[in-house]
Short mmCIF file of C-alpha atoms and ligand atoms in Angstrom, two decimals:
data_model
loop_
_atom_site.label_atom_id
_atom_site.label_comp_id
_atom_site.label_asym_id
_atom_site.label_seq_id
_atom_site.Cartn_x
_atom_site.Cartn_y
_atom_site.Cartn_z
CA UNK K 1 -58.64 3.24 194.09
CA UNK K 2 -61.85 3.95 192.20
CA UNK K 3 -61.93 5.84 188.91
CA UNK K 4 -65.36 7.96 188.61
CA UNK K 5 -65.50 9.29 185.31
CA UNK K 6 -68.25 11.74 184.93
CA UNK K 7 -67.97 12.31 188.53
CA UNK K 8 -69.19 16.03 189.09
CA UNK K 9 -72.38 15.35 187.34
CA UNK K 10 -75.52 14.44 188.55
CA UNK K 11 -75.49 10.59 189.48
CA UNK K 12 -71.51 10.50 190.04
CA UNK K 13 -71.60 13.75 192.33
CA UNK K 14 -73.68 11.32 194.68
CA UNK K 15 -71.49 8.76 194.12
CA UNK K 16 -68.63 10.70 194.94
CA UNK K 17 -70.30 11.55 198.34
CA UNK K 18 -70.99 7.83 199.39
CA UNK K 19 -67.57 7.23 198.58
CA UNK K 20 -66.29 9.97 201.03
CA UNK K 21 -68.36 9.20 203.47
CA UNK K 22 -67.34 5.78 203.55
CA UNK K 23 -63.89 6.74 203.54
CA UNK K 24 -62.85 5.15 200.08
CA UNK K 25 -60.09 6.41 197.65
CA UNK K 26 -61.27 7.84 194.82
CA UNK K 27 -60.32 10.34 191.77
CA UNK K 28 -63.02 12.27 189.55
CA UNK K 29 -62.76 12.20 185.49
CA UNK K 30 -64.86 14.85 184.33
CA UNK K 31 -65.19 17.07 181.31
CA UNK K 32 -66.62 19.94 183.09
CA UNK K 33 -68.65 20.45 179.86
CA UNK K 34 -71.48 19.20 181.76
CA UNK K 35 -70.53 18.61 185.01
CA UNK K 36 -70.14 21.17 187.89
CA UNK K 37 -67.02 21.86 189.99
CA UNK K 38 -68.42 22.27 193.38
CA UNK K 39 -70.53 18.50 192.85
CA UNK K 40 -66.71 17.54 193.08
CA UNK K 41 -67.30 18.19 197.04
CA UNK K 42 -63.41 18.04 197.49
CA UNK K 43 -62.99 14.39 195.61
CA UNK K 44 -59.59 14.50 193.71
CA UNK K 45 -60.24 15.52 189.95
CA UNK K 46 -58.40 15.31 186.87
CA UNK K 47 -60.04 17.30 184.05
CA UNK K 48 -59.91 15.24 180.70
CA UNK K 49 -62.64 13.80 178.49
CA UNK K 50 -62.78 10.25 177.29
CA UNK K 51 -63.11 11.26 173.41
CA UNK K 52 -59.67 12.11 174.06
CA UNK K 53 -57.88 8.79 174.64
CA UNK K 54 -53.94 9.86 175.46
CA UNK K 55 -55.63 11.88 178.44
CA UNK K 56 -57.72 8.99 180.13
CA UNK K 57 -54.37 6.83 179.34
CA UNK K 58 -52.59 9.24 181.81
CA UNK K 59 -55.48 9.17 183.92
CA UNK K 60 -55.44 5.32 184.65
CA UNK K 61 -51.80 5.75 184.44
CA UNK K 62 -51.25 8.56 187.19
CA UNK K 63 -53.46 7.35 190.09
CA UNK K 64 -53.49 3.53 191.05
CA UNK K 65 -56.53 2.95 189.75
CA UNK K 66 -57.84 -0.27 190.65
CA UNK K 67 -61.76 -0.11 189.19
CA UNK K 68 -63.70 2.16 187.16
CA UNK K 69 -67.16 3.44 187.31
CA UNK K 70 -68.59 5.15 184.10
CA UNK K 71 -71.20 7.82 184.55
CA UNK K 72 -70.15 10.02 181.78
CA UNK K 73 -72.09 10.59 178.82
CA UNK K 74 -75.54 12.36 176.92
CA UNK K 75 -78.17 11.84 178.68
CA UNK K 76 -81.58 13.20 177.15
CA UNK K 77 -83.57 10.86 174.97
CA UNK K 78 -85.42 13.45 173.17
CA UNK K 79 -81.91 14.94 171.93
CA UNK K 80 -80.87 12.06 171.18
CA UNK K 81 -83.46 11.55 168.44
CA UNK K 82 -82.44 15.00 166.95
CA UNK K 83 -78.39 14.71 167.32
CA UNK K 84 -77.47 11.46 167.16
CA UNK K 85 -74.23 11.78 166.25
CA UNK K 86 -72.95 13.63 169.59
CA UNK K 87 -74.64 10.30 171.55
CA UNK K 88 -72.68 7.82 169.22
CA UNK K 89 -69.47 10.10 169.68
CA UNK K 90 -69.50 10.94 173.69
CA UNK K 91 -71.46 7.40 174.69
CA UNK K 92 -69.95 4.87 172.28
CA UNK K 93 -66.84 6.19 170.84
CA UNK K 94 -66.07 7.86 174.33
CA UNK K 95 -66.90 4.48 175.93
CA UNK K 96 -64.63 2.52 173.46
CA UNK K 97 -61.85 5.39 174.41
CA UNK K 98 -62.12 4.16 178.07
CA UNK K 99 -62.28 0.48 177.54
CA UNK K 100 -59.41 0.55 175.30
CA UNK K 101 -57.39 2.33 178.11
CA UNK K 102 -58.59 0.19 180.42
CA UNK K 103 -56.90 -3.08 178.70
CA UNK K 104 -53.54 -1.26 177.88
CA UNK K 105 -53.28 -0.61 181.48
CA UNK K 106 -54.17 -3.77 182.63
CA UNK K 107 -57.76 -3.28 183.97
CA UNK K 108 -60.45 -5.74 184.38
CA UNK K 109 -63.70 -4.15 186.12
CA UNK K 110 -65.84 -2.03 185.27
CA UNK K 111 -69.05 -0.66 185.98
CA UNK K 112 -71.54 1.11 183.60
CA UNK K 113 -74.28 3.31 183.50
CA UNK K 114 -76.59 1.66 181.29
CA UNK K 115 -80.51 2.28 181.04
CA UNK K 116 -83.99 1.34 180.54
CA UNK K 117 -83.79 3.16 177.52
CA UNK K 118 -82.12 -0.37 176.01
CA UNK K 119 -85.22 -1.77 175.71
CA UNK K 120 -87.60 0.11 174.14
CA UNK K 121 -91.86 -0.37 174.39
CA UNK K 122 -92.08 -2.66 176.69
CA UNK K 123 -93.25 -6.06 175.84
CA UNK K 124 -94.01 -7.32 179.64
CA UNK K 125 -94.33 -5.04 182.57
CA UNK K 126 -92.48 -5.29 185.04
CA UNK K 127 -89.63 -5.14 182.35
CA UNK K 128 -86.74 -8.29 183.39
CA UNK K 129 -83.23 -8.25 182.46
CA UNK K 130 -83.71 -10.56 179.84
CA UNK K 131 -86.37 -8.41 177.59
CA UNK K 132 -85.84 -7.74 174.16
CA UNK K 133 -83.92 -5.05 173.33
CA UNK K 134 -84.96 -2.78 170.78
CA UNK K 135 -84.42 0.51 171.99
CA UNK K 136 -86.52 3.34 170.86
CA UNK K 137 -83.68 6.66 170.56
CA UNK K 138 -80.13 6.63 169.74
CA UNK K 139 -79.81 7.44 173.17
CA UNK K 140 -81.02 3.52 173.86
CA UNK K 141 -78.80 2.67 170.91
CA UNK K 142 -75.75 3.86 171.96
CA UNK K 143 -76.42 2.24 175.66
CA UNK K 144 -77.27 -1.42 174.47
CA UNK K 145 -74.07 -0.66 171.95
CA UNK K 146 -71.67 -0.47 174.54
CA UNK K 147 -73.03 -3.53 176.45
CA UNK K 148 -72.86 -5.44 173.37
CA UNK K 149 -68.69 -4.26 173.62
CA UNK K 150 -68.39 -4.86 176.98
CA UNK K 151 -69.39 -8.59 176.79
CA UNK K 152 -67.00 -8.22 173.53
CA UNK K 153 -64.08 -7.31 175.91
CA UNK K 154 -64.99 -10.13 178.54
CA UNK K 155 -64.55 -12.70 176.32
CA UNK K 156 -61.14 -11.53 174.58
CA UNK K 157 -59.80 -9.69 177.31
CA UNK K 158 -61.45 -11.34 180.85
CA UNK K 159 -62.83 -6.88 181.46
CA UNK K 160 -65.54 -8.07 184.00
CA UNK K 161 -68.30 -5.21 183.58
CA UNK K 162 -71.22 -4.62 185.90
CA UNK K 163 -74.53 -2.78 183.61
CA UNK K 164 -76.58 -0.67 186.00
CA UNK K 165 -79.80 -0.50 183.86
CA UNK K 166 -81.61 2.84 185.32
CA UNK K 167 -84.83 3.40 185.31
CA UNK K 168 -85.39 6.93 185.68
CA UNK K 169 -83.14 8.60 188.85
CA UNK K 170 -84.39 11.46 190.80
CA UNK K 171 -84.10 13.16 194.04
CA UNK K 172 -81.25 14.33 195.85
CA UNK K 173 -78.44 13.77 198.91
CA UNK K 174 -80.61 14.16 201.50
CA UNK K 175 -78.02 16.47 203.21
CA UNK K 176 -78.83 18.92 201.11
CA UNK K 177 -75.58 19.39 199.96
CA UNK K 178 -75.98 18.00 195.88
CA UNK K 179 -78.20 17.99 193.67
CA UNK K 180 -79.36 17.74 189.98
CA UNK K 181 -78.91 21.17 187.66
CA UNK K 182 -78.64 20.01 184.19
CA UNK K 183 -78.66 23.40 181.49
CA UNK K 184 -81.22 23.13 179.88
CA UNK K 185 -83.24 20.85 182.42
CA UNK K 186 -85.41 18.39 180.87
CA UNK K 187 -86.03 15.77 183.44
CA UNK K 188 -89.21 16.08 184.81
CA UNK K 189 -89.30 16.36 188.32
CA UNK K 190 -86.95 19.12 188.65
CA UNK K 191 -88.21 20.84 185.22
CA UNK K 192 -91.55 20.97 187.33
CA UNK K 193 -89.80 22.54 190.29
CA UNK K 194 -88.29 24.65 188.35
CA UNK K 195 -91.11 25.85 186.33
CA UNK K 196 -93.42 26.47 189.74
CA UNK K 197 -90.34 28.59 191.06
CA UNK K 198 -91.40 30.58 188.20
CA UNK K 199 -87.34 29.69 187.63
CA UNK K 200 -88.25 28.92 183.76
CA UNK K 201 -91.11 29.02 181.04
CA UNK K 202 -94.34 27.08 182.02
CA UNK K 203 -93.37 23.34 181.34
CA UNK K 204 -95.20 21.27 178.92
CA UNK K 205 -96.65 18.09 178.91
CA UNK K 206 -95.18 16.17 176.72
CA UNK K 207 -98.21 13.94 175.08
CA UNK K 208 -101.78 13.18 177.10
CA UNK K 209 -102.58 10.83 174.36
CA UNK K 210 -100.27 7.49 175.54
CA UNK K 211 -102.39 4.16 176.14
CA UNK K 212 -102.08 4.74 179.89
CA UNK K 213 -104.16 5.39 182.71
CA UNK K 214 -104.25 9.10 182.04
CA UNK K 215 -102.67 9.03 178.76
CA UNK K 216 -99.39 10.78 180.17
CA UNK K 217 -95.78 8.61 180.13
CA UNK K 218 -95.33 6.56 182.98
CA UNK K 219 -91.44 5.82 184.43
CA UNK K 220 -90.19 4.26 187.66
CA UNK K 221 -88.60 6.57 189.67
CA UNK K 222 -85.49 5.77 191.57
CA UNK K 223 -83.71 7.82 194.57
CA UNK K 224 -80.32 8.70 193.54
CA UNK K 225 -78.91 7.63 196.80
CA UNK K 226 -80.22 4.23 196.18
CA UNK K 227 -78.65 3.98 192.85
CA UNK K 228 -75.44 5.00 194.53
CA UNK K 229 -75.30 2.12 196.76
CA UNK K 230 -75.99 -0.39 193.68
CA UNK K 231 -72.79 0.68 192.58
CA UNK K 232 -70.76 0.54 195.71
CA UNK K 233 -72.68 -3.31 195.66
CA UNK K 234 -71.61 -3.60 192.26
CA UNK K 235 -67.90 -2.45 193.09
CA UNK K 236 -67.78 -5.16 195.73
CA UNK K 237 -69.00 -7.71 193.43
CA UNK K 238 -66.78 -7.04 190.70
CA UNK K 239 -63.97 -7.25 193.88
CA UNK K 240 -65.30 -10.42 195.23
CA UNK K 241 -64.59 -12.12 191.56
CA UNK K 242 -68.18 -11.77 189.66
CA UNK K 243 -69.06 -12.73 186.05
CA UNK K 244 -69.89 -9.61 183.84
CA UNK K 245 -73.85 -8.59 184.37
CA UNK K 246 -77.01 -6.54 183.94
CA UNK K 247 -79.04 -4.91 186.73
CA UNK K 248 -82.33 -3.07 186.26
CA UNK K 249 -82.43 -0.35 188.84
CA UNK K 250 -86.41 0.72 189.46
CA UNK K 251 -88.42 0.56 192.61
CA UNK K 252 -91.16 -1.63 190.40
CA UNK K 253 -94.12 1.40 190.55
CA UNK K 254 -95.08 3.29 187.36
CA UNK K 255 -95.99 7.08 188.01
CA UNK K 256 -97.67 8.70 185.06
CA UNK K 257 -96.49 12.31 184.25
CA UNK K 258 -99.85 13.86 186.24
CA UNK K 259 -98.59 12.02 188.64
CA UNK K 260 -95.62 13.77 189.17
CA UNK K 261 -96.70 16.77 189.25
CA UNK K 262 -99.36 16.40 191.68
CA UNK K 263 -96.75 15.01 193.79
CA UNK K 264 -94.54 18.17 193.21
CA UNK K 265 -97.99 20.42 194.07
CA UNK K 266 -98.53 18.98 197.50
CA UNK K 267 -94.68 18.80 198.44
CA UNK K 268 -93.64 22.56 197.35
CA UNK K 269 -97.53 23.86 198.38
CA UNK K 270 -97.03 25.50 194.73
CA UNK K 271 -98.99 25.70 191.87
CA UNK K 272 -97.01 24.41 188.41
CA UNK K 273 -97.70 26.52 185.67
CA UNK K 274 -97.87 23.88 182.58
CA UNK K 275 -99.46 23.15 179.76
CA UNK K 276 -100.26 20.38 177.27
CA UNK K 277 -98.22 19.52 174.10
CA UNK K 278 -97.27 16.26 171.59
CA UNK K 279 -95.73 13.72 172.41
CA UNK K 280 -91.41 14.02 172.63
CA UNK K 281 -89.84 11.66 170.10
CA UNK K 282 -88.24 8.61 171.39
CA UNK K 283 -90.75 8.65 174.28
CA UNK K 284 -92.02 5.05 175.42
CA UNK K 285 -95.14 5.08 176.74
CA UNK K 286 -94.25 3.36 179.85
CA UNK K 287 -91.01 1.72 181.88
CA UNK K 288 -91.10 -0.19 185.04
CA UNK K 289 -88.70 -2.04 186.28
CA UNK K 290 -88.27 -5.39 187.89
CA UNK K 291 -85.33 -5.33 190.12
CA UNK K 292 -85.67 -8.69 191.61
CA UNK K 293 -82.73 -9.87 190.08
CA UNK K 294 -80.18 -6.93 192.30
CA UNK K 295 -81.95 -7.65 194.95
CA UNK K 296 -81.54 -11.03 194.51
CA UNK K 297 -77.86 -11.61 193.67
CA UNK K 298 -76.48 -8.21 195.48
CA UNK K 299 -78.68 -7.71 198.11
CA UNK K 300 -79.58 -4.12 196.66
CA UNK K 301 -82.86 -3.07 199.13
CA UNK K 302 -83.45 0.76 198.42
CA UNK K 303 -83.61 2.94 201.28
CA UNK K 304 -85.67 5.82 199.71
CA UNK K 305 -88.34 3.72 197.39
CA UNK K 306 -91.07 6.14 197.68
CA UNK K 307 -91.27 9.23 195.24
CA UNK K 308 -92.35 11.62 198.64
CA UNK K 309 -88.84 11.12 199.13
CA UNK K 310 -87.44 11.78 196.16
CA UNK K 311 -89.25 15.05 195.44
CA UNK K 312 -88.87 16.59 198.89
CA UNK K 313 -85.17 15.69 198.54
CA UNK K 314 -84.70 17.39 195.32
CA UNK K 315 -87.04 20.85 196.15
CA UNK K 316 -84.74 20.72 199.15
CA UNK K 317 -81.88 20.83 197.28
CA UNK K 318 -83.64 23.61 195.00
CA UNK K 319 -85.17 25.84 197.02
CA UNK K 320 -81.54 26.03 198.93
CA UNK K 321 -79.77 26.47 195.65
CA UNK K 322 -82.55 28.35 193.38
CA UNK K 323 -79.32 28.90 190.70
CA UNK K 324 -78.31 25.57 190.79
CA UNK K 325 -74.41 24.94 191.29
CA UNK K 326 -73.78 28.20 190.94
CA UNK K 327 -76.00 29.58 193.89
N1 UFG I 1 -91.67 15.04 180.56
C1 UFG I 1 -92.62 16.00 180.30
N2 UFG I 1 -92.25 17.30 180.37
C2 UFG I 1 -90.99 17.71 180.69
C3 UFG I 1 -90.02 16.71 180.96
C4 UFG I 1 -90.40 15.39 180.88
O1 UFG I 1 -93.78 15.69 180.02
O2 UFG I 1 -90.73 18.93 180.72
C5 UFG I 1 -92.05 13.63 180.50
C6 UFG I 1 -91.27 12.86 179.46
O3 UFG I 1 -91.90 12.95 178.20
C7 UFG I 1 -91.27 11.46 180.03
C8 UFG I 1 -91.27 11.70 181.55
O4 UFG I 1 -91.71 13.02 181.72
O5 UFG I 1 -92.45 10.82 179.69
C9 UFG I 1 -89.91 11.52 182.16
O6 UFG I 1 -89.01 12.29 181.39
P1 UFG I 1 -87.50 12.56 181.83
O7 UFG I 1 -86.90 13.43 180.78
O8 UFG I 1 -87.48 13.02 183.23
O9 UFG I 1 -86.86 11.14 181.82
P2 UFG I 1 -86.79 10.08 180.60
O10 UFG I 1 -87.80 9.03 180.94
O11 UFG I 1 -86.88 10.66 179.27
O12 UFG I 1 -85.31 9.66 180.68
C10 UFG I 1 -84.75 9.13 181.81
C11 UFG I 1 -83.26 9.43 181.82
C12 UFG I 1 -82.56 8.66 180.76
C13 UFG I 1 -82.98 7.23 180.81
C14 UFG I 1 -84.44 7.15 180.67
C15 UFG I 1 -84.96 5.75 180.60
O13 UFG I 1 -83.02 10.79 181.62
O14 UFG I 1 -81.19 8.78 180.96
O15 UFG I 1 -85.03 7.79 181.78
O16 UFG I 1 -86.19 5.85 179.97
F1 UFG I 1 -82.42 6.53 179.84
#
């Protein structure tokens, strides 16, 4: 059985799904603090939070748990920058929480939501595996952190752990069913949406003065569908008797922010009121990924690489749910 902690939010919601469809047992961890109840489509839950250790021990110890997968944590790099102390508590001490449960009850695999953020400006674009790492937010920090443990626990405890390094995910199930609602929402693409449903305050820009093409940020967008399946590929490697490793999960094509929301213009047909402000701290100018490695090693080939998809699937999943969750 699969453990998905941080299961009813955004990434493990689809997650969830794929493992439904596919007919494989599964139970959801989630705080609820971010998460949403219905993105639980009818997985098993337990409600606990990893900063509180006895309650993932009862967790593991409950269901026969057999391999975890860790979505859980902060997610906004900008936040980051201004509280780092909740990203050290909820991604590293939460993390260490899990891990240490994990070895009293006998568990060795593991896979973890790691990040581009781990490696900071880039030094060589397409960005490999093997980059330096010198992560630009706490948010990065507390990412590379855990990886750092999670090799730790390999070699004096034989936890194999499978890094997903995402680049930046996006889009929706294509059914229409989930989606992404984050409160407040910073990512972009559905902060654009959002902001030309006339949903929230005209978006910003944040910074036109980068050394890119247009002088907006430019990220790699991935289809949340496609990251899913990198972790059912990651499950089954783990399974099959892999070493620990790192995956970068990008489709390999910078957008800049402009970009984006041109996209977003010609798939809702609506205008997005924005305007132009400085630059968000933390920000790296640009991230793109090389993925050849997944590809490589796991066969990882993503269904949805083209950001037509991913937009249309997540105003989709907007316009049907204009509240979000709670629609
Ligand atoms: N942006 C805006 N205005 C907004 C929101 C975003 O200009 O209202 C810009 C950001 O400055 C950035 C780009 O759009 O340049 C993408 O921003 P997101 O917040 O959508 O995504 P991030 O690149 O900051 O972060 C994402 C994930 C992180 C992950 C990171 C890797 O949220 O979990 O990619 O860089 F670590």
């Amino acid at each position: 059985m699969v453990l998905l902690c941080g299961g009813a939010g955004f990434i493990g919601s689809h997650m969830a799904k794929r493992l439904r469809d596919l007919g494989e047992r599964h139970v959801i961890l989630d705080s609820f603090e971010k998460g949403h109840r219905p993105a639980a489509g009818g997985s098993p839950v337990v409600e606990a939070d990893l900063r509180d250790r006895e309650s993932i021990r009862r967790a593991l110890t409950t269901f026969p748990i057999e391999v975890v997968i860790h979505f859980a944590g902060s997610i906004q790099v900008g936040e980051s920058v201004r509280q780092p102390a909740e990203y050290w508590e909820n991604n590293f001490v939460g993390t260490l929480n899990l891990l240490e449960a994990m070895r009293e009850a006998g568990l060795s695999k593991l896979v973890f939501s790691s990040t581009a953020a781990v490696y900071g400006e880039p030094e060589v674009v397409p960005i490999p595996e093997d980059h330096p790492k010198k992560p630009t937010s706490p948010y990065g920090e507390t990412k590379f952190a855990v990886e750092m443990a999670l090799s730790a626990y390999e070699r004096a405890y034989g936890l194999r752990s499978i890094a997903l390094r995402y680049f930046n995910a996006a889009g929706s199930d294509p059914d229409g069913v989930f989606g992404e609602d984050h409160d407040p929402e910073t990512h972009l693409i559905p902060a654009a949406i959002l902001s030309a449903m006339g949903k929230t305050a005209p978006m910003q820009i944040f910074g036109t003065d980068y050394p890119t093409l247009d002088g907006t940020c430019v990220r790699d967008y991935v289809h949340v569908m496609d990251l899913a399946e990198a972790h059912r590929l990651a499950v089954r490697a783990l399974r099959d008797g892999a070493p620990s490793n790192q995956y970068n999960l990008g489709n390999g094509q910078g957008f800049s922010v402009r970009e984006v929301l041109q996209m977003v213009q010609e798939v809702t047909g609506l205008v997005i009121p924005h305007s132009e402000g400085p630059r968000r701290d933390g920000d790296p100018a640009v991230l793109v990924a090389s993925s050849e490695k997944i590809r490589a090693e796991l066969g990882w080939s993503p269904q949805y690489p083209d950001l037509g998809s991913m937009v249309s699937h997540a105003w989709n999943w907007r316009r049907a749910h204009p509240d979000g969750y709670r629609s």
